[in-house]
Amino acid sequence: MDKEWMSKNRLSHEYEVGVESFLKFAMRNATDPNEIACPCSRCGNLKLKDVDTIRAHLCCNGIDLTYHKWIWHGERSTIDNSMNYSDQVGRDEQKTFAEDPFDMVHAAYDSYAENPNQFHKLLEDAEKPLFPGCTKFTKLSALVKLYNLKSKYSWSDKSFTDLLSLFGEMLPDDNELPSSLYDAKKSLCSLGMNYVKIHACPNDCILYRKEYEGFFNCPICRMSRWKLGKNSTINEGVPAKVLWYFPPIPRFQRLFRNKEICKELTWHADKRISDGHLRHPADAPAWKVVDHKWPDFAAEPRNLRLALSADGINPHRLMSSAYSCWPVVMITYNLPPWLCMKRNFMMLTLLISGPKQPGNDIDVYLAPLIDDLKKLWDIGVEAYDACQEESFSLRAVLLWTINDFPAYGNLSGCVVKGYHACPVCGEETCSTRLKHSRKMSYTGHRRFLPPSHPYRRQKKAFNGNQELNPAPKPLTGHEILDRVERINYRPGKVSGKCQMQHGDKISCWKKKFIFFELEYLKHLHVRHVLDVMHIEKNVCESLVGTLLDIPGKSKDGVAARLDLVEMNLRTDLAPKMGDKRNFLPASCYTLSKAEKR
């Protein structure tokens, strides 16, 4: 059946004829003409309507452009409906679902691999000057800048359409700027800037994909898939929580279709200076482990080395944790150091909606990405090299994740607070609960000094004892995997708590994190790293504030001195309590002997 009408203007005669042919096709395969899935861009085949309503929706909203295979209307055979859904939101009827929610996205890019000229035609259209003689903006660059402003200043869809219409009137008549938000989205989606919305359980138990695709209630917590309205009524068709997934494989393929970017993707092998200095991750031992362990992977310099970063943000610009949205960003290390961390090459792959942060259940949301990473490692994908004008099998490896310390714990499954908060020391962490400061104190740093270091034998300056114990050795990936294999972890939040069961009592591990599904991860020396920004701000700011005695920034206060008294350490620094003011004796790091308040 001809489907070219789907991309036509909704006011054109071709679109009207196409709508009528689609409705006739749907009527022939419908069991009830009053209950047909509406394929408009708003309903998305989630709501059942009559023919007249669907015709109105298709004219007003337009058809969902990703709906290439009309599986909801009888174009392909249904999935085996042997499952019983009688307990699903009071529904007894059986419905047809796509076997893989990513089929439609991946199919669009498969056509590019078969016909590389198709993508180049789209690229040529995007790189047209905004109007004849324009040298500053192309059609795509102007559209992207405007769309970024829309997101930055929270413009509504209607205001953005009016703005595009106004700009179109200001520019010359033969300009290339889209006249509406609908046309702008068509231009972006045609270049592969697409996403997949996956419904999620509100308690972070499951994603409604694969074996759960047809469920209307979570099989773990029994919560409804749909959003609850007033009086606890179910708004059928409106998901309670959504994961936005931006498949990285098509974007990796698209990088190699640009000749300039394609050259930079082999910079680490062709132009990098190898003189023993650490300038790039390619100079690090973690990169060399991959080269040594898997020489067939290292033999192809176009294979990608990746990092993943995740953290919570507040999209409403408030210094509050009432709403937490988690983006997951992919970084490509094949590029030179002045490009790999630029915004243009940092790929958003997941957007986990709020309002509650996923916490330890973030593995549930990472599952689609892990599936793509396994595919990129095990079999690879076909990509077209624009520089060498040839197709090749593209593979990729995830080197590590980059996070702050709380997110480190969520991704690695390691405890990051309490008595065993050190990921290196584990159960050998030297920790003390401070009574007056009401926080944990982690000591034992002298264990990491050389055995002959003079600080190891000093007593008075530290805790009154010599430190002769050796430094603990970090666990290898195989040792960590052996420990977490014995943990039986069940994702999901019930009454605000994570349900977790341990086969053995392992105090410093919470779960087996999903990255261990990547078979190469246990061989890597480094799996998770802390970002520099938090270390600079939090640690260095506290050190400088304490050394310079900056009011409000120093950690040397009355509570800290009282804790020293409680531990019977440095009694000469005990605070002198007065009726109106408290005085603290000068510390050994100060330049003045005067007492401070």
Coordinates of C-alpha atoms in Angstrom, one line a residue:
M1 CA 0.0 0.0 0.0
D2 CA 1.3 3.5 -0.9
K3 CA 2.3 5.4 2.3
E4 CA 3.9 8.5 0.7
W5 CA 0.9 10.5 1.7
M6 CA 1.9 10.3 5.3
S7 CA 4.7 12.9 4.8
K8 CA 2.5 15.2 2.6
N9 CA 1.0 18.5 3.8
R10 CA -2.2 17.9 5.7
L11 CA -4.0 20.5 3.5
S12 CA -3.0 18.7 0.2
H13 CA -5.2 16.6 -1.9
E14 CA -2.8 13.6 -1.7
Y15 CA -3.0 13.6 2.1
E16 CA -6.8 13.6 2.0
V17 CA -6.9 10.7 -0.4
G18 CA -4.3 8.8 1.7
V19 CA -6.4 9.3 4.8
E20 CA -9.5 7.9 3.1
S21 CA -7.6 4.9 1.8
F22 CA -6.2 4.2 5.3
L23 CA -9.6 4.3 6.8
K24 CA -11.0 1.9 4.3
F25 CA -8.1 -0.4 5.0
A26 CA -8.7 -0.1 8.8
M27 CA -12.4 -0.8 8.4
R28 CA -11.8 -4.0 6.4
N29 CA -9.6 -5.4 9.3
A30 CA -11.6 -4.0 12.2
T31 CA -13.9 -6.2 14.3
D32 CA -15.8 -3.1 15.6
P33 CA -15.8 0.2 13.5
N34 CA -16.4 2.2 16.7
E35 CA -13.2 0.8 18.4
I36 CA -10.2 1.4 16.0
A37 CA -6.8 2.5 17.3
C38 CA -6.3 6.2 16.4
P39 CA -2.8 6.6 14.7
C40 CA -2.6 10.4 15.0
S41 CA 0.5 12.0 16.5
R42 CA -1.3 12.6 19.8
C43 CA -3.2 9.4 20.4
G44 CA -0.3 7.2 19.1
N45 CA -2.5 4.1 18.7
L46 CA -3.2 4.1 22.4
K47 CA -6.9 5.3 22.2
L48 CA -9.8 3.6 20.5
K49 CA -12.0 5.9 18.4
D50 CA -14.7 5.7 15.7
V51 CA -13.9 6.4 12.0
D52 CA -15.2 9.9 12.0
T53 CA -13.1 10.9 15.0
I54 CA -10.0 9.3 13.5
R55 CA -10.5 11.2 10.3
A56 CA -10.8 14.5 12.3
H57 CA -7.7 13.7 14.3
L58 CA -5.6 12.8 11.2
C59 CA -6.6 16.1 9.6
C60 CA -5.9 18.2 12.8
N61 CA -3.0 16.4 14.4
G62 CA -1.5 14.5 11.5
I63 CA -0.5 10.9 11.5
D64 CA 2.4 9.5 13.6
L65 CA 5.3 9.6 11.1
T66 CA 7.0 6.7 12.9
Y67 CA 4.0 4.4 12.3
H68 CA 5.4 2.8 9.1
K69 CA 4.0 -0.7 9.7
W70 CA 0.3 -0.6 10.4
I71 CA 0.4 -3.5 12.9
W72 CA -2.6 -2.0 14.8
H73 CA -4.8 -2.1 11.7
G74 CA -4.1 -5.6 10.4
E75 CA -1.0 -5.1 8.2
R76 CA 1.0 -7.9 9.9
S77 CA 0.0 -11.0 11.9
T78 CA -0.7 -10.5 15.6
I79 CA 1.5 -11.8 18.3
D80 CA 0.4 -15.0 20.0
N81 CA -2.2 -13.8 22.5
S82 CA -2.1 -16.9 24.7
M83 CA -1.4 -14.7 27.8
N84 CA -4.4 -13.9 30.0
Y85 CA -5.0 -10.2 30.6
S86 CA -8.2 -10.6 32.6
D87 CA -6.6 -8.9 35.6
Q88 CA -5.4 -5.9 33.6
V89 CA -7.4 -2.8 34.4
G90 CA -10.7 -4.7 33.9
R91 CA -9.9 -5.5 30.2
D92 CA -10.7 -8.9 28.8
E93 CA -10.1 -8.1 25.1
Q94 CA -6.7 -9.1 23.6
K95 CA -4.7 -6.5 21.7
T96 CA -1.8 -6.6 19.3
F97 CA 1.6 -5.1 20.2
A98 CA 4.8 -4.7 18.3
E99 CA 7.4 -7.4 19.0
D100 CA 10.2 -4.8 19.4
P101 CA 9.4 -1.1 20.1
F102 CA 12.7 -0.1 18.4
D103 CA 11.9 -1.9 15.1
M104 CA 10.4 1.3 13.5
V105 CA 13.5 3.4 14.5
H106 CA 16.1 0.8 13.4
A107 CA 14.3 0.1 10.1
A108 CA 14.6 3.7 9.1
Y109 CA 18.4 3.6 9.4
D110 CA 18.7 0.2 7.8
S111 CA 17.6 1.9 4.5
Y112 CA 20.6 4.2 4.9
A113 CA 23.0 1.3 5.1
E114 CA 21.5 -0.2 1.9
N115 CA 21.4 3.1 0.0
P116 CA 24.0 5.6 1.3
N117 CA 22.8 8.2 -1.2
Q118 CA 19.5 8.5 0.6
F119 CA 21.2 10.0 3.7
H120 CA 23.3 12.3 1.6
K121 CA 20.2 13.7 -0.1
L122 CA 18.7 14.5 3.3
L123 CA 22.0 16.0 4.4
E124 CA 22.2 18.2 1.3
D125 CA 18.7 19.4 2.0
A126 CA 19.6 20.2 5.6
E127 CA 22.8 22.1 4.5
K128 CA 21.0 24.4 2.1
P129 CA 21.5 28.1 2.8
L130 CA 18.7 29.6 4.8
F131 CA 18.0 31.8 1.8
P132 CA 19.9 32.5 -1.4
G133 CA 23.1 34.4 -0.5
C134 CA 23.0 33.5 3.2
T135 CA 26.4 32.6 4.5
K136 CA 25.8 32.4 8.3
F137 CA 23.0 29.9 8.6
T138 CA 21.9 26.7 6.9
K139 CA 18.4 25.3 7.1
L140 CA 19.5 22.8 9.8
S141 CA 21.7 25.2 11.9
A142 CA 19.0 27.8 12.0
L143 CA 16.4 25.3 13.0
V144 CA 18.6 23.8 15.7
K145 CA 19.4 27.2 17.2
L146 CA 15.7 28.1 17.3
Y147 CA 14.8 24.8 18.8
N148 CA 17.5 25.2 21.5
L149 CA 16.0 28.6 22.4
K150 CA 12.5 27.0 22.6
S151 CA 13.8 24.5 25.1
K152 CA 15.9 27.1 27.1
Y153 CA 13.1 29.5 27.6
S154 CA 10.2 27.0 27.7
W155 CA 8.3 28.3 24.7
S156 CA 5.0 26.6 24.0
D157 CA 4.4 24.8 20.8
K158 CA 2.0 27.4 19.6
S159 CA 4.3 30.3 20.3
F160 CA 7.2 28.5 18.5
T161 CA 4.9 28.0 15.4
D162 CA 4.0 31.6 15.4
L163 CA 7.6 32.6 15.7
L164 CA 8.6 30.4 12.7
S165 CA 5.8 31.9 10.7
L166 CA 6.9 35.5 11.6
F167 CA 10.5 34.7 10.7
G168 CA 9.3 33.2 7.4
E169 CA 7.6 36.5 6.5
M170 CA 10.7 38.5 7.4
L171 CA 13.0 36.4 5.3
P172 CA 13.0 36.4 1.5
D173 CA 10.2 34.5 -0.2
D174 CA 12.4 31.5 -1.2
N175 CA 13.7 30.8 2.3
E176 CA 14.1 27.2 3.6
L177 CA 12.9 27.8 7.2
P178 CA 10.0 25.5 8.2
S179 CA 6.7 27.4 8.7
S180 CA 5.5 25.3 11.7
L181 CA 6.7 23.1 14.6
Y182 CA 5.3 20.1 12.7
D183 CA 7.4 20.8 9.7
A184 CA 10.4 21.5 11.9
K185 CA 10.0 18.1 13.6
K186 CA 9.7 16.4 10.3
S187 CA 13.1 17.9 9.2
L188 CA 14.8 16.8 12.4
C189 CA 13.3 13.3 12.4
S190 CA 14.2 12.7 8.8
L191 CA 17.9 13.1 9.8
G192 CA 17.6 10.5 12.4
M193 CA 17.0 12.8 15.4
N194 CA 14.3 10.5 16.8
Y195 CA 13.5 8.9 20.1
V196 CA 11.5 6.0 21.5
K197 CA 9.1 6.5 24.4
I198 CA 9.0 3.4 26.7
H199 CA 6.4 3.3 29.4
A200 CA 7.7 2.5 32.9
C201 CA 6.2 1.4 36.2
P202 CA 5.8 4.4 38.6
N203 CA 7.6 2.4 41.3
D204 CA 10.6 1.7 38.9
C205 CA 9.9 -2.0 38.9
I206 CA 9.9 -2.7 35.1
L207 CA 9.8 -1.2 31.7
Y208 CA 6.8 -2.2 29.5
R209 CA 8.9 -3.8 26.8
K210 CA 9.8 -7.3 25.6
E211 CA 7.7 -9.7 27.7
Y212 CA 5.9 -6.9 29.6
E213 CA 4.9 -5.0 26.4
G214 CA 1.2 -6.0 26.6
F215 CA 0.7 -5.5 30.3
F216 CA -1.5 -2.8 31.8
N217 CA -0.5 -3.4 35.4
C218 CA 3.0 -4.0 36.9
P219 CA 3.4 -7.7 37.6
I220 CA 5.5 -6.8 40.7
C221 CA 3.7 -4.0 42.6
R222 CA 0.4 -4.2 40.7
M223 CA 0.4 -0.5 40.0
S224 CA -1.5 0.7 36.9
R225 CA 0.5 1.5 33.8
W226 CA -1.7 4.5 33.2
K227 CA -1.8 7.8 35.1
L228 CA -4.4 8.3 37.8
G229 CA -6.6 11.3 37.6
K230 CA -9.2 12.8 40.0
N231 CA -10.9 10.4 42.4
S232 CA -8.2 7.8 41.5
T233 CA -9.7 7.3 38.0
I234 CA -7.4 5.7 35.4
N235 CA -6.6 8.0 32.4
E236 CA -6.3 5.1 29.9
G237 CA -3.7 5.8 27.3
V238 CA -1.8 8.4 29.4
P239 CA 1.3 6.6 30.9
A240 CA 2.2 7.2 34.5
K241 CA 5.9 7.3 33.8
V242 CA 7.9 7.4 30.6
L243 CA 11.5 6.7 29.6
W244 CA 12.8 8.7 26.6
Y245 CA 15.3 6.6 24.7
F246 CA 17.5 8.0 22.0
P247 CA 19.1 5.0 20.2
P248 CA 22.9 5.7 19.9
I249 CA 23.6 3.2 17.1
P250 CA 22.0 5.4 14.3
R251 CA 23.9 8.4 15.5
F252 CA 27.2 6.4 15.6
Q253 CA 26.5 5.4 12.0
R254 CA 25.7 9.0 11.1
L255 CA 29.1 10.2 12.5
F256 CA 31.0 8.2 9.9
R257 CA 28.9 9.6 7.1
N258 CA 30.5 13.1 7.6
K259 CA 33.9 13.2 6.1
E260 CA 35.4 15.7 8.5
I261 CA 34.1 13.9 11.6
C262 CA 35.1 10.6 10.1
K263 CA 38.7 11.7 10.0
E264 CA 38.7 12.8 13.6
L265 CA 37.3 9.5 14.8
T266 CA 40.6 7.9 14.0
W267 CA 42.7 10.7 15.5
H268 CA 43.8 8.4 18.4
A269 CA 45.5 6.0 15.9
D270 CA 46.7 8.4 13.2
K271 CA 47.7 11.8 14.9
R272 CA 48.1 11.1 18.6
I273 CA 51.6 11.7 19.9
S274 CA 52.8 8.7 21.9
D275 CA 55.6 9.9 24.1
G276 CA 54.6 8.4 27.5
H277 CA 52.7 11.5 28.6
L278 CA 49.0 11.3 29.6
R279 CA 47.1 13.7 27.3
H280 CA 44.2 11.5 26.2
P281 CA 42.4 8.4 27.5
A282 CA 44.2 6.5 24.7
D283 CA 47.4 7.0 26.8
A284 CA 45.8 5.5 29.9
P285 CA 46.3 1.8 31.0
A286 CA 42.5 1.2 30.7
W287 CA 42.7 1.8 26.9
K288 CA 45.8 -0.4 26.6
V289 CA 44.0 -3.3 28.5
V290 CA 41.4 -3.4 25.8
D291 CA 44.1 -3.4 23.1
H292 CA 46.0 -6.2 24.8
K293 CA 43.0 -8.3 25.7
W294 CA 41.1 -8.0 22.4
P295 CA 43.6 -7.4 19.6
D296 CA 40.9 -8.0 16.9
F297 CA 38.9 -5.1 18.3
A298 CA 42.0 -2.9 18.6
A299 CA 43.0 -3.7 15.0
E300 CA 40.1 -1.6 13.7
P301 CA 40.8 2.1 14.7
R302 CA 37.3 3.1 13.8
N303 CA 35.8 1.0 16.7
L304 CA 34.5 3.3 19.3
R305 CA 35.6 3.7 23.0
L306 CA 32.8 5.1 25.1
A307 CA 32.1 6.5 28.5
L308 CA 28.7 7.0 30.1
S309 CA 27.7 9.8 32.5
A310 CA 24.5 10.0 34.6
D311 CA 23.3 12.5 37.2
G312 CA 20.0 14.0 38.4
I313 CA 19.0 17.6 37.5
N314 CA 16.1 19.8 38.4
P315 CA 14.6 21.0 35.1
H316 CA 12.6 23.7 36.8
R317 CA 15.6 25.7 37.8
L318 CA 14.9 25.6 41.5
M319 CA 17.4 24.7 44.2
S320 CA 15.2 21.9 45.4
S321 CA 15.1 18.2 45.1
A322 CA 11.3 18.0 44.8
Y323 CA 11.7 17.0 41.2
S324 CA 14.6 15.0 39.8
C325 CA 15.1 14.2 36.1
W326 CA 18.0 11.9 35.2
P327 CA 19.8 12.3 31.8
V328 CA 22.3 9.7 30.7
V329 CA 24.9 11.0 28.3
M330 CA 27.3 9.0 26.1
I331 CA 30.9 10.3 25.3
T332 CA 33.1 9.2 22.4
Y333 CA 36.8 9.0 23.2
N334 CA 38.0 8.3 19.7
L335 CA 37.9 12.1 19.0
P336 CA 40.8 14.4 20.0
P337 CA 40.7 15.9 23.5
W338 CA 39.4 19.3 22.2
L339 CA 36.4 17.7 20.6
C340 CA 35.3 14.6 22.7
M341 CA 33.8 16.7 25.5
K342 CA 32.2 19.3 23.3
R343 CA 28.4 19.6 23.3
N344 CA 28.1 18.5 19.7
F345 CA 29.6 15.1 20.4
M346 CA 28.0 14.4 23.8
M347 CA 25.0 12.2 23.0
L348 CA 21.9 12.1 25.2
T349 CA 20.8 8.5 25.2
L350 CA 18.3 8.2 28.0
L351 CA 16.1 10.7 29.8
I352 CA 14.5 9.2 32.9
S353 CA 11.6 11.4 33.9
G354 CA 10.8 12.3 37.5
P355 CA 9.6 13.4 39.9
K356 CA 11.4 10.8 42.0
Q357 CA 14.9 9.8 41.2
P358 CA 15.5 6.2 40.2
G359 CA 18.1 5.6 42.8
N360 CA 19.4 2.0 42.9
D361 CA 16.6 1.0 40.4
I362 CA 18.4 2.9 37.6
D363 CA 19.4 -0.5 36.1
V364 CA 15.8 -1.0 35.0
Y365 CA 16.1 2.1 32.8
L366 CA 19.5 1.3 31.5
A367 CA 18.3 -2.0 30.0
P368 CA 17.6 -0.7 26.4
L369 CA 21.0 0.9 26.3
I370 CA 22.8 -2.2 27.6
D371 CA 21.1 -4.2 24.8
D372 CA 22.5 -1.9 22.2
L373 CA 26.0 -1.9 23.8
K374 CA 26.0 -5.7 23.8
K375 CA 25.0 -5.7 20.1
L376 CA 27.8 -3.2 19.4
W377 CA 30.3 -5.5 21.1
D378 CA 29.2 -9.0 20.1
I379 CA 28.3 -8.6 16.4
G380 CA 28.7 -5.0 15.6
V381 CA 26.6 -3.0 13.1
E382 CA 27.2 -2.0 9.5
A383 CA 28.4 1.5 9.0
Y384 CA 29.5 3.5 5.9
D385 CA 32.9 5.3 6.0
A386 CA 32.6 8.5 4.0
C387 CA 36.4 9.0 3.9
Q388 CA 37.3 5.6 2.5
E389 CA 33.9 5.2 0.8
E390 CA 33.4 1.7 2.1
S391 CA 31.2 -0.2 4.5
F392 CA 32.6 -1.8 7.6
S393 CA 31.5 -3.5 10.8
L394 CA 31.4 -1.0 13.6
R395 CA 31.9 -2.2 17.2
A396 CA 32.1 -0.3 20.5
V397 CA 33.3 -0.8 24.1
L398 CA 32.3 1.0 27.3
L399 CA 35.4 2.0 29.2
W400 CA 33.8 3.4 32.4
T401 CA 31.1 5.6 33.8
I402 CA 31.5 9.2 35.1
N403 CA 29.5 10.3 38.1
D404 CA 29.4 12.1 41.4
F405 CA 29.7 10.0 44.5
P406 CA 25.9 9.3 45.2
A407 CA 25.3 8.3 41.5
Y408 CA 28.5 6.2 41.7
G409 CA 26.8 4.1 44.4
N410 CA 23.6 3.8 42.3
L411 CA 25.5 2.6 39.2
S412 CA 28.1 0.4 40.8
G413 CA 25.9 -1.2 43.5
C414 CA 28.5 -0.2 46.1
V415 CA 27.5 1.4 49.5
V416 CA 28.6 5.1 49.6
K417 CA 27.4 6.1 53.0
G418 CA 27.6 4.7 56.5
Y419 CA 30.4 2.7 58.1
H420 CA 31.6 1.0 54.8
A421 CA 31.4 3.9 52.4
C422 CA 34.8 3.6 50.8
P423 CA 34.7 1.7 47.5
V424 CA 38.4 0.7 47.9
C425 CA 38.5 -0.2 51.6
G426 CA 35.1 -1.8 51.7
E427 CA 34.6 -3.7 55.0
E428 CA 38.1 -2.5 56.2
T429 CA 37.0 1.2 56.1
C430 CA 38.2 3.1 59.1
S431 CA 35.1 5.0 60.1
T432 CA 33.8 6.7 63.3
R433 CA 30.4 8.3 64.1
L434 CA 31.0 11.8 65.4
K435 CA 28.6 12.5 68.3
H436 CA 28.6 16.3 68.2
S437 CA 29.0 16.9 64.4
R438 CA 26.4 14.1 63.8
K439 CA 28.2 12.8 60.8
M440 CA 30.6 10.0 59.8
S441 CA 34.4 10.5 59.9
Y442 CA 36.7 8.4 57.7
T443 CA 40.3 8.2 58.9
G444 CA 43.1 5.7 58.2
H445 CA 44.5 7.7 55.4
R446 CA 48.1 7.0 56.5
R447 CA 47.7 3.4 55.4
F448 CA 48.2 4.6 51.8
L449 CA 51.6 6.3 52.5
P450 CA 54.8 4.5 51.7
P451 CA 55.9 2.1 54.5
S452 CA 58.9 4.4 55.5
H453 CA 56.9 7.6 55.5
P454 CA 57.5 9.6 58.8
Y455 CA 53.8 10.3 59.3
R456 CA 53.1 6.7 59.9
R457 CA 55.0 6.8 63.2
Q458 CA 53.7 10.1 64.5
K459 CA 51.1 9.8 67.2
K460 CA 50.2 13.2 68.6
A461 CA 49.5 14.9 65.3
F462 CA 47.0 12.2 64.4
N463 CA 44.9 9.7 66.5
G464 CA 47.5 9.0 69.1
N465 CA 48.6 5.7 67.5
Q466 CA 51.2 4.7 64.9
E467 CA 49.9 3.4 61.6
L468 CA 51.7 0.2 60.5
N469 CA 49.0 -1.5 58.6
P470 CA 49.3 -1.9 54.8
A471 CA 46.9 -0.2 52.4
P472 CA 43.9 -2.3 51.3
K473 CA 44.0 -3.6 47.8
P474 CA 41.2 -2.7 45.4
L475 CA 39.1 -5.6 44.3
T476 CA 39.4 -6.7 40.7
G477 CA 36.4 -7.0 38.4
H478 CA 36.3 -10.8 38.8
E479 CA 36.4 -10.5 42.6
I480 CA 33.5 -8.0 42.6
L481 CA 31.5 -10.1 40.3
D482 CA 32.0 -13.2 42.5
R483 CA 30.7 -11.2 45.6
V484 CA 27.7 -9.6 43.9
E485 CA 26.6 -12.8 42.3
R486 CA 25.3 -14.0 45.7
I487 CA 23.0 -10.9 46.1
N488 CA 19.4 -11.4 45.1
Y489 CA 18.2 -7.9 44.3
R490 CA 14.6 -7.1 43.3
P491 CA 14.1 -3.6 41.7
G492 CA 11.2 -1.4 42.6
K493 CA 10.0 0.8 45.4
V494 CA 7.3 -0.4 47.7
S495 CA 6.3 2.2 50.4
G496 CA 9.4 4.2 49.4
K497 CA 11.9 1.4 50.1
C498 CA 14.0 -0.8 47.8
Q499 CA 13.2 -4.5 48.2
M500 CA 16.5 -6.3 48.5
Q501 CA 17.4 -9.7 49.6
H502 CA 20.9 -11.0 50.3
G503 CA 22.0 -14.6 49.9
D504 CA 24.9 -13.8 52.3
K505 CA 25.5 -10.8 54.5
I506 CA 27.6 -8.5 52.4
S507 CA 27.6 -5.1 54.0
C508 CA 29.3 -3.0 51.3
W509 CA 27.4 -4.2 48.2
K510 CA 23.8 -3.6 47.4
K511 CA 23.2 -5.3 44.0
K512 CA 24.8 -6.8 40.9
F513 CA 24.8 -3.8 38.6
I514 CA 23.6 -4.2 35.1
F515 CA 26.9 -3.3 33.4
F516 CA 28.2 -6.8 34.3
E517 CA 26.0 -8.0 31.5
L518 CA 28.7 -6.6 29.2
E519 CA 31.1 -9.6 29.2
Y520 CA 34.2 -7.5 29.0
L521 CA 33.5 -5.3 32.0
K522 CA 35.0 -7.7 34.6
H523 CA 38.4 -7.5 32.7
L524 CA 38.7 -3.7 33.0
H525 CA 40.8 -2.2 35.7
V526 CA 38.6 0.9 36.1
R527 CA 34.8 0.7 35.8
H528 CA 33.6 3.8 37.5
V529 CA 35.3 7.2 37.9
L530 CA 34.3 10.4 39.8
D531 CA 33.9 13.6 37.9
V532 CA 36.5 16.4 38.6
M533 CA 33.9 19.1 39.1
H534 CA 32.5 17.7 42.3
I535 CA 36.0 16.9 43.7
E536 CA 37.1 20.5 42.9
K537 CA 34.1 22.2 44.4
N538 CA 33.3 20.0 47.5
V539 CA 36.7 18.7 48.6
C540 CA 39.0 21.6 47.6
E541 CA 36.4 24.2 48.8
S542 CA 36.3 22.6 52.2
L543 CA 40.1 22.4 52.5
V544 CA 40.7 26.0 51.4
G545 CA 37.8 27.2 53.6
T546 CA 39.3 25.4 56.7
L547 CA 42.9 26.5 56.1
L548 CA 42.0 30.2 55.5
D549 CA 39.3 30.1 58.3
I550 CA 36.7 31.5 56.0
P551 CA 33.4 32.1 57.9
G552 CA 30.8 29.7 56.9
K553 CA 33.2 27.6 54.9
S554 CA 35.5 26.3 57.6
K555 CA 35.0 22.8 59.0
D556 CA 36.9 23.6 62.2
G557 CA 34.1 24.6 64.5
V558 CA 32.9 24.0 68.0
A559 CA 31.3 20.7 67.2
A560 CA 34.6 19.4 65.6
R561 CA 36.5 20.5 68.8
L562 CA 34.0 18.8 71.1
D563 CA 34.4 15.6 69.0
L564 CA 38.1 15.7 69.6
V565 CA 37.5 16.0 73.4
E566 CA 35.0 13.0 73.1
M567 CA 37.8 10.9 71.4
N568 CA 40.4 12.1 73.9
L569 CA 42.6 13.6 71.1
R570 CA 44.4 17.0 71.1
T571 CA 42.9 18.1 74.4
D572 CA 44.8 21.4 74.0
L573 CA 42.4 22.3 71.3
A574 CA 39.3 21.9 73.4
P575 CA 36.9 24.9 73.2
K576 CA 36.7 27.4 76.0
M577 CA 33.0 27.8 76.8
G578 CA 31.9 31.2 78.0
D579 CA 28.6 32.7 79.1
K580 CA 28.0 34.6 75.9
R581 CA 30.8 33.6 73.5
N582 CA 32.9 30.4 72.9
F583 CA 36.6 30.7 72.1
L584 CA 38.6 28.1 70.1
P585 CA 42.4 27.8 70.6
A586 CA 44.4 28.4 67.5
S587 CA 45.0 25.3 65.4
C588 CA 48.4 24.1 64.3
Y589 CA 47.8 25.1 60.7
T590 CA 47.0 28.8 61.5
L591 CA 49.6 31.6 61.3
S592 CA 48.3 33.4 64.4
K593 CA 48.4 32.4 68.0
A594 CA 45.3 34.4 68.8
E595 CA 42.2 32.5 69.8
K596 CA 39.2 32.6 67.5
R597 CA 35.6 32.7 68.3

